Amino acid sequence: MQINSGDAAWMLASSALVLFMTPGLAFFYGGMVRSKSVLNMLMMNFACIGVVTLLWVLFGYSLAFKGTNPVIGNFDAFGLKGTITGIFGAKGDQYPELIFSAFQLMFAIITPALISGSIADRVKFGAWITFVALWTTIVYFPVAHWVFYFNNGQGGWIADHLHAMDFAGGTAVHINAGAAGLALAIVLRKRVGWPREPMRPHNLPLVLLGAGILWFGWFGFNAGSAVTAGSGAALAFMNTQVATASAAIGWIVVEKVRDGHSTTLGIASGAVAGLVAITPACGSINPIGAIILGIAAGAICAFAVGLKYRFGFDDSLDVVGVHLVGGIVGTLAIGVLATGTAIKATGSLGQAGFWDGGDFTQLGKQALAAGAVLAYSFIIAAILGFAIDKTIGFTVDEETEVNGIDQGVHAETGYEFSGFGGSLGGAARSVIGTQGSQERIDA
Amino acid sequence: MKLVTAVLKPFKLDDVKTALEAFGVHGLTVSEANGYGRQKGHTEVYRGAEYTVDLVPKVRLEVLVDDADAEDVVDVITKSAQTGRIGDGKVWVVPVDTVVRVRTGERGAEAL
């Protein structure tokens, strides 16, 4: 066997970049919630790293990337059996299979983490962990198999049979998570006071920091999805930058015209919307297409976040408006903007859209892939959400929520707001320390 | 003795302090406050959703003074805090029964 160390190095680096996105997402979301629930938000995301990694090693990788069934993998690689000596990639671009497995693991981690934004501030931590474990097993692993598993015509049905293009996970990650987020926002109760009371972001600098980390990590997410360090990765990298910048501008222009102000939350949200939308398309369009896609995604998502007020579902942090809508925009835009040159550069299995002389064929395939993932994820997430709510209970009681979910669920608070400096704060702490009771903290 | 309390725009605090020192006031207490009068609040926009924030940040300033100085101190505060625009704040005076200096136990005018 001949290991290509350039490809191996890039994929190791990409894997680390993609993992970094989950803490980035945690801070993006964490800044948007109220100060009393920032830790719960961070925990919901960090916990995904723990839970999904374990599932992945045991059976996740095997269910997603083994076998010849177009719908689901098998248990051949249970416990990552056979991957230590395995090789992944086309001849000349080969590297250890464990690297590919690690890269894909990071996608499996961030996808359920994305869902947490739609139910921020109000869910039991144990119920969330249960949901993540079940949804990842029943929804994410099969959908990753459909979309990401190429096996010489015997892989997943979307990747190897339908030939809908999804370079880095517009369907498998963003539509998948967005549809689940929508389902949970509908099934679970709303936050106390929503939409009457303002629930302003408590720390916009944290939102920007998180968005910046996401943007940085996303280069691994998208350019790493070329699975080699070549011209395909270069195209995905540049498209990611171009579409994200365009979407950030698109969003704040809409804000300026509609609301009179371009806001910090707007530019961060626009950047994330652009990242989402370019994800499926970064390997099949050219940089001019990326500008068009980015501006469209930024503008459309800026309007889409208002849908929750119109339809009355409490999607706390706009997972639907940004990830579901952004994912759909990017996935469908491929049917319009894909070019033959770009497809050739990445070796994608699909046809050019009518931007480059194609017809409606590819657009139809894109719509079918998007619709199938959306429907499957929505239905299963709704069932899981309902079942967990009726058994162990999905949401905390309203008193805990109003007092602060950080204190009630995790026995911590994110910030020390005492205006009395060290003396009084310290005295209060020592009393708590000796008494050691939760009631003292409440008092 | 009187307690003069003023709720003012935060950016005028330095001017008021300087004016009170020039007048001869030795000590005062300042705290952060939130409230509104005729000014009402302001609006903030997050992802297109408008929130009306009806409480406006203010500073609350308290000065203990001799009966004879109370009117002058009110004048000093009013003049130095005035911008002429809405939301300049309020000043009010209430009588005080007893004042004790904690360090020495002095009472009344000596304690000021």
mmCIF file of C-alpha atoms in Angstrom, chain B residues 13-110:
data_model
loop_
_atom_site.group_PDB
_atom_site.id
_atom_site.type_symbol
_atom_site.label_atom_id
_atom_site.label_comp_id
_atom_site.label_asym_id
_atom_site.label_seq_id
_atom_site.Cartn_x
_atom_site.Cartn_y
_atom_site.Cartn_z
ATOM 1 C CA LEU B 13 -22.239 62.488 36.551
ATOM 2 C CA ASP B 14 -18.760 63.994 36.229
ATOM 3 C CA ASP B 15 -20.117 67.520 35.758
ATOM 4 C CA VAL B 16 -22.376 67.175 38.788
ATOM 5 C CA LYS B 17 -19.559 65.808 40.964
ATOM 6 C CA THR B 18 -17.246 68.649 39.967
ATOM 7 C CA ALA B 19 -19.920 71.260 40.688
ATOM 8 C CA LEU B 20 -20.747 69.739 44.087
ATOM 9 C CA GLU B 21 -17.070 69.651 45.074
ATOM 10 C CA ALA B 22 -16.724 73.291 44.081
ATOM 11 C CA PHE B 23 -19.752 74.108 46.236
ATOM 12 C CA GLY B 24 -18.118 72.353 49.202
ATOM 13 C CA VAL B 25 -19.976 69.067 49.489
ATOM 14 C CA HIS B 26 -17.615 66.518 51.071
ATOM 15 C CA GLY B 27 -19.205 63.192 50.269
ATOM 16 C CA LEU B 28 -21.837 61.565 48.164
ATOM 17 C CA THR B 29 -23.122 58.144 47.198
ATOM 18 C CA VAL B 30 -23.651 57.043 43.598
ATOM 19 C CA SER B 31 -25.446 53.938 42.414
ATOM 20 C CA GLU B 32 -26.626 52.613 39.079
ATOM 21 C CA ALA B 33 -30.329 52.865 38.466
ATOM 22 C CA ASN B 34 -32.824 52.030 35.746
ATOM 23 C CA GLY B 35 -36.085 53.757 35.098
ATOM 24 C CA TYR B 36 -38.125 55.980 32.895
ATOM 25 C CA GLY B 37 -40.232 59.107 33.061
ATOM 26 C CA ARG B 38 -41.637 60.921 30.075
ATOM 27 C CA GLN B 39 -38.598 59.868 28.055
ATOM 28 C CA LYS B 40 -39.802 56.235 27.857
ATOM 29 C CA GLY B 41 -37.374 53.621 26.555
ATOM 30 C CA HIS B 42 -35.690 52.672 23.320
ATOM 31 C CA THR B 43 -35.977 49.850 20.788
ATOM 32 C CA GLU B 44 -33.408 47.208 19.880
ATOM 33 C CA VAL B 45 -33.568 44.875 16.864
ATOM 34 C CA TYR B 46 -32.375 41.262 16.871
ATOM 35 C CA ARG B 47 -32.715 39.310 13.612
ATOM 36 C CA GLY B 48 -35.550 41.612 12.640
ATOM 37 C CA ALA B 49 -37.502 41.207 15.902
ATOM 38 C CA GLU B 50 -37.967 44.549 17.660
ATOM 39 C CA TYR B 51 -37.730 44.694 21.429
ATOM 40 C CA THR B 52 -38.840 47.731 23.380
ATOM 41 C CA VAL B 53 -36.548 48.304 26.320
ATOM 42 C CA ASP B 54 -38.586 50.572 28.576
ATOM 43 C CA LEU B 55 -36.039 50.995 31.384
ATOM 44 C CA VAL B 56 -33.300 53.496 30.617
ATOM 45 C CA PRO B 57 -29.930 53.403 32.441
ATOM 46 C CA LYS B 58 -29.523 56.229 34.978
ATOM 47 C CA VAL B 59 -27.330 57.111 37.933
ATOM 48 C CA ARG B 60 -28.761 57.763 41.351
ATOM 49 C CA LEU B 61 -26.841 60.279 43.440
ATOM 50 C CA GLU B 62 -27.428 60.857 47.146
ATOM 51 C CA VAL B 63 -26.045 63.702 49.308
ATOM 52 C CA LEU B 64 -26.635 64.418 52.981
ATOM 53 C CA VAL B 65 -26.567 68.178 53.685
ATOM 54 C CA ASP B 66 -27.416 70.781 56.331
ATOM 55 C CA ASP B 67 -30.920 72.209 56.179
ATOM 56 C CA ALA B 68 -29.482 75.564 55.126
ATOM 57 C CA ASP B 69 -27.552 74.108 52.181
ATOM 58 C CA ALA B 70 -30.315 71.922 50.772
ATOM 59 C CA GLU B 71 -31.802 74.446 48.354
ATOM 60 C CA ASP B 72 -28.369 75.480 47.074
ATOM 61 C CA VAL B 73 -27.311 71.888 46.539
ATOM 62 C CA VAL B 74 -30.488 71.216 44.599
ATOM 63 C CA ASP B 75 -29.677 74.239 42.437
ATOM 64 C CA VAL B 76 -26.108 73.109 41.876
ATOM 65 C CA ILE B 77 -27.232 69.643 40.819
ATOM 66 C CA THR B 78 -30.005 70.936 38.600
ATOM 67 C CA LYS B 79 -27.798 73.408 36.790
ATOM 68 C CA SER B 80 -24.881 71.038 36.262
ATOM 69 C CA ALA B 81 -27.047 68.108 35.135
ATOM 70 C CA GLN B 82 -29.239 70.031 32.746
ATOM 71 C CA THR B 83 -29.071 69.374 29.006
ATOM 72 C CA GLY B 84 -32.518 70.741 28.196
ATOM 73 C CA ARG B 85 -33.455 67.499 26.475
ATOM 74 C CA ILE B 86 -35.989 64.934 27.596
ATOM 75 C CA GLY B 87 -34.776 62.438 30.228
ATOM 76 C CA ASP B 88 -32.581 64.792 32.281
ATOM 77 C CA GLY B 89 -33.947 63.277 35.491
ATOM 78 C CA LYS B 90 -35.326 64.419 38.865
ATOM 79 C CA VAL B 91 -34.014 65.840 42.143
ATOM 80 C CA TRP B 92 -35.893 65.579 45.433
ATOM 81 C CA VAL B 93 -35.279 66.410 49.077
ATOM 82 C CA VAL B 94 -36.424 64.523 52.166
ATOM 83 C CA PRO B 95 -35.878 65.280 55.866
ATOM 84 C CA VAL B 96 -33.425 63.119 57.810
ATOM 85 C CA ASP B 97 -33.819 62.358 61.557
ATOM 86 C CA THR B 98 -30.345 61.198 62.505
ATOM 87 C CA VAL B 99 -26.919 60.909 60.925
ATOM 88 C CA VAL B 100 -24.094 58.986 62.612
ATOM 89 C CA ARG B 101 -20.452 58.813 61.487
ATOM 90 C CA VAL B 102 -19.595 55.153 61.934
ATOM 91 C CA ARG B 103 -15.869 55.724 62.649
ATOM 92 C CA THR B 104 -16.294 58.179 65.544
ATOM 93 C CA GLY B 105 -19.904 57.910 66.622
ATOM 94 C CA GLU B 106 -20.438 61.657 65.998
ATOM 95 C CA ARG B 107 -24.033 62.643 65.374
ATOM 96 C CA GLY B 108 -25.912 65.343 63.509
ATOM 97 C CA ALA B 109 -24.100 68.162 61.700
ATOM 98 C CA GLU B 110 -20.685 66.953 62.940
#
